[in-house]
mmCIF file of C-alpha atoms in Angstrom:
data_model
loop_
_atom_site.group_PDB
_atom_site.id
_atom_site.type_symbol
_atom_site.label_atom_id
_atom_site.label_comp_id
_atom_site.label_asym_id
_atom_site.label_seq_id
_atom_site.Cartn_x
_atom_site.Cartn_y
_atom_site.Cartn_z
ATOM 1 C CA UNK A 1395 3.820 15.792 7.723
ATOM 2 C CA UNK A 1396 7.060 15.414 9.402
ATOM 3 C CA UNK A 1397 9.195 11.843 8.636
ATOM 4 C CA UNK A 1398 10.609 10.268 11.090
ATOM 5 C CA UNK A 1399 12.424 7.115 11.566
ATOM 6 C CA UNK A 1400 11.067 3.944 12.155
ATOM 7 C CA UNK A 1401 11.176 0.203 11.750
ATOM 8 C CA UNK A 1402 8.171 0.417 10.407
ATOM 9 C CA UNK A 1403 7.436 -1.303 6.861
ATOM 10 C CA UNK A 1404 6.511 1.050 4.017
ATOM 11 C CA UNK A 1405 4.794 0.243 0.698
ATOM 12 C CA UNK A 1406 4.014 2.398 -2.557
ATOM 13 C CA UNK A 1407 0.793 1.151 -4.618
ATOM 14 C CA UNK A 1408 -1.879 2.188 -6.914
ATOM 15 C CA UNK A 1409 -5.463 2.508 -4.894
ATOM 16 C CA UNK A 1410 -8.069 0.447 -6.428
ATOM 17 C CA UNK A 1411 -10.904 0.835 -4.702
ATOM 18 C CA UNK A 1412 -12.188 3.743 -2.056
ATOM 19 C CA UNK A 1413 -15.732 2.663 -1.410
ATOM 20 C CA UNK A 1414 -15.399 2.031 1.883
ATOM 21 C CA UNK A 1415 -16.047 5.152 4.392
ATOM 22 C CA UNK A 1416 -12.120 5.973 5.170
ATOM 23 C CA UNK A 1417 -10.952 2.632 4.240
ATOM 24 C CA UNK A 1418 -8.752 2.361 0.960
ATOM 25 C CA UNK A 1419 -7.408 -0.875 -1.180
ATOM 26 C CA UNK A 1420 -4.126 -0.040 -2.100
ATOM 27 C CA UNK A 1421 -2.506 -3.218 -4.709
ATOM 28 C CA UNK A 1422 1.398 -3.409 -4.275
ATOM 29 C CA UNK A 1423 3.653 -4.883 -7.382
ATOM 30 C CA UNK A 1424 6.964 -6.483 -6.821
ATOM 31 C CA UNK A 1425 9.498 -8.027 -8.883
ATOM 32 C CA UNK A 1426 10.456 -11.113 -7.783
ATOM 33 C CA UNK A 1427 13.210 -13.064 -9.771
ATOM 34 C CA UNK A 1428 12.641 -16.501 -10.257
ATOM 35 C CA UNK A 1429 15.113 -18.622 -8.535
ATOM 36 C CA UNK A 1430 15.338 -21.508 -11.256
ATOM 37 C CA UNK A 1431 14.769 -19.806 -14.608
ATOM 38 C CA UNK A 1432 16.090 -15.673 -13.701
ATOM 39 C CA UNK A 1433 13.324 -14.484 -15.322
ATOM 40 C CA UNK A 1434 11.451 -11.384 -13.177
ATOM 41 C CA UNK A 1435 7.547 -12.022 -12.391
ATOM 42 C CA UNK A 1436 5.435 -9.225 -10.785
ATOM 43 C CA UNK A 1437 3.832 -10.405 -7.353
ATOM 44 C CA UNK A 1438 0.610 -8.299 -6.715
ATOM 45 C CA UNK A 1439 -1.017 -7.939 -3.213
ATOM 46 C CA UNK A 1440 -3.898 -6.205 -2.136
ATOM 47 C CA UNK A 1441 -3.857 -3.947 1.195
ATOM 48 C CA UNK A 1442 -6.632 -2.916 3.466
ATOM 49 C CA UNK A 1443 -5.210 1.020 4.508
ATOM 50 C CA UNK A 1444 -6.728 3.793 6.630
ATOM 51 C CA UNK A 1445 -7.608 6.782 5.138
ATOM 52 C CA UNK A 1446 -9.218 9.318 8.156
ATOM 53 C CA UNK A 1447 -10.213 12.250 5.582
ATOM 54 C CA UNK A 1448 -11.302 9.998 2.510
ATOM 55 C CA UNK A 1449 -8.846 11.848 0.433
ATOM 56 C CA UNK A 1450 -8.123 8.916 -2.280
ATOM 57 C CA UNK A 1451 -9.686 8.097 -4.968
ATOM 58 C CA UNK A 1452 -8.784 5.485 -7.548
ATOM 59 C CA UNK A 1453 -5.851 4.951 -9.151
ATOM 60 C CA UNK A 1454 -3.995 7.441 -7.105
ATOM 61 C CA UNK A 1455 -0.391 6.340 -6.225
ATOM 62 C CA UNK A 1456 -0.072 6.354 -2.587
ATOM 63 C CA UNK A 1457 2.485 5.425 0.342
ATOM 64 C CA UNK A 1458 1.241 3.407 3.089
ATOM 65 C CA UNK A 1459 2.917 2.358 6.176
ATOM 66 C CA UNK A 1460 2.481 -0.318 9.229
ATOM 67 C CA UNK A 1461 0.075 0.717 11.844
ATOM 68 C CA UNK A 1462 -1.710 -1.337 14.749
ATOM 69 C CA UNK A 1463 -4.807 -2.928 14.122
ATOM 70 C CA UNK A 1464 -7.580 -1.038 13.206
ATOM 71 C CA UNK A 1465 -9.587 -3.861 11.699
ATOM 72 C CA UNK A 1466 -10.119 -7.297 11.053
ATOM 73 C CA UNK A 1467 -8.079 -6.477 7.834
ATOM 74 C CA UNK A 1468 -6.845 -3.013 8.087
ATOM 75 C CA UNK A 1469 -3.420 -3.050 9.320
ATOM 76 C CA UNK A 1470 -2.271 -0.203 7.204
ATOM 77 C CA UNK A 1471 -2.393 3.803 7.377
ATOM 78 C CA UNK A 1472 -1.671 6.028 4.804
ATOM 79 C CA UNK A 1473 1.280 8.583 5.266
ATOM 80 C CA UNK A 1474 0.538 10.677 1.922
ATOM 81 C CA UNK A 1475 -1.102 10.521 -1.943
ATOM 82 C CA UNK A 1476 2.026 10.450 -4.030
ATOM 83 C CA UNK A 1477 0.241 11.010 -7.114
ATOM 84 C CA UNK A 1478 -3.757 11.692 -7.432
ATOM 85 C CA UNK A 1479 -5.369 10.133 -10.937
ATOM 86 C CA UNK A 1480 -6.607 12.250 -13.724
#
């Protein structure tokens, strides 16, 4: 798959669930400093991505990027599996 420049937002997480037919849950963890006491706390957030060939499975380390609405939720598609799980 060919890269290409956009504005587009992209995100690296672990996939935690695939049971949905080509829908995966892909959990994102940032650090985010805290602004009083400098101390780093991981922020965790749960994506909704689209996955047309049901390739993922869990705990694979994935890329996702910004796409159009596909769903009520699904507002992610997934540009390639980084890492598959043992």
């Amino acid at each position: 798959m060919e890269e290409h420049k956009s504005n587009r937002r992209q995100l690296t997480g672990v996939v935690v669930s695939d049971k949905a037919d080509k829908t995966i849950v892909v959990m994102v963890e940032t650090l985010v400093k805290h602004p009083l006491y400098k101390k780093y706390i991981r922020r965790r957030k749960k994506f909704m991505a689209h996955d047309p060939q049901n390739d993922c499975g869990v705990g694979d380390t994935v890329s996702i990027i910004e796409h159009r609405p596909l769903s009520a939720r699904k507002r992610w598609h997934l540009v390639k599996i980084m890492e598959k799980a043992v």
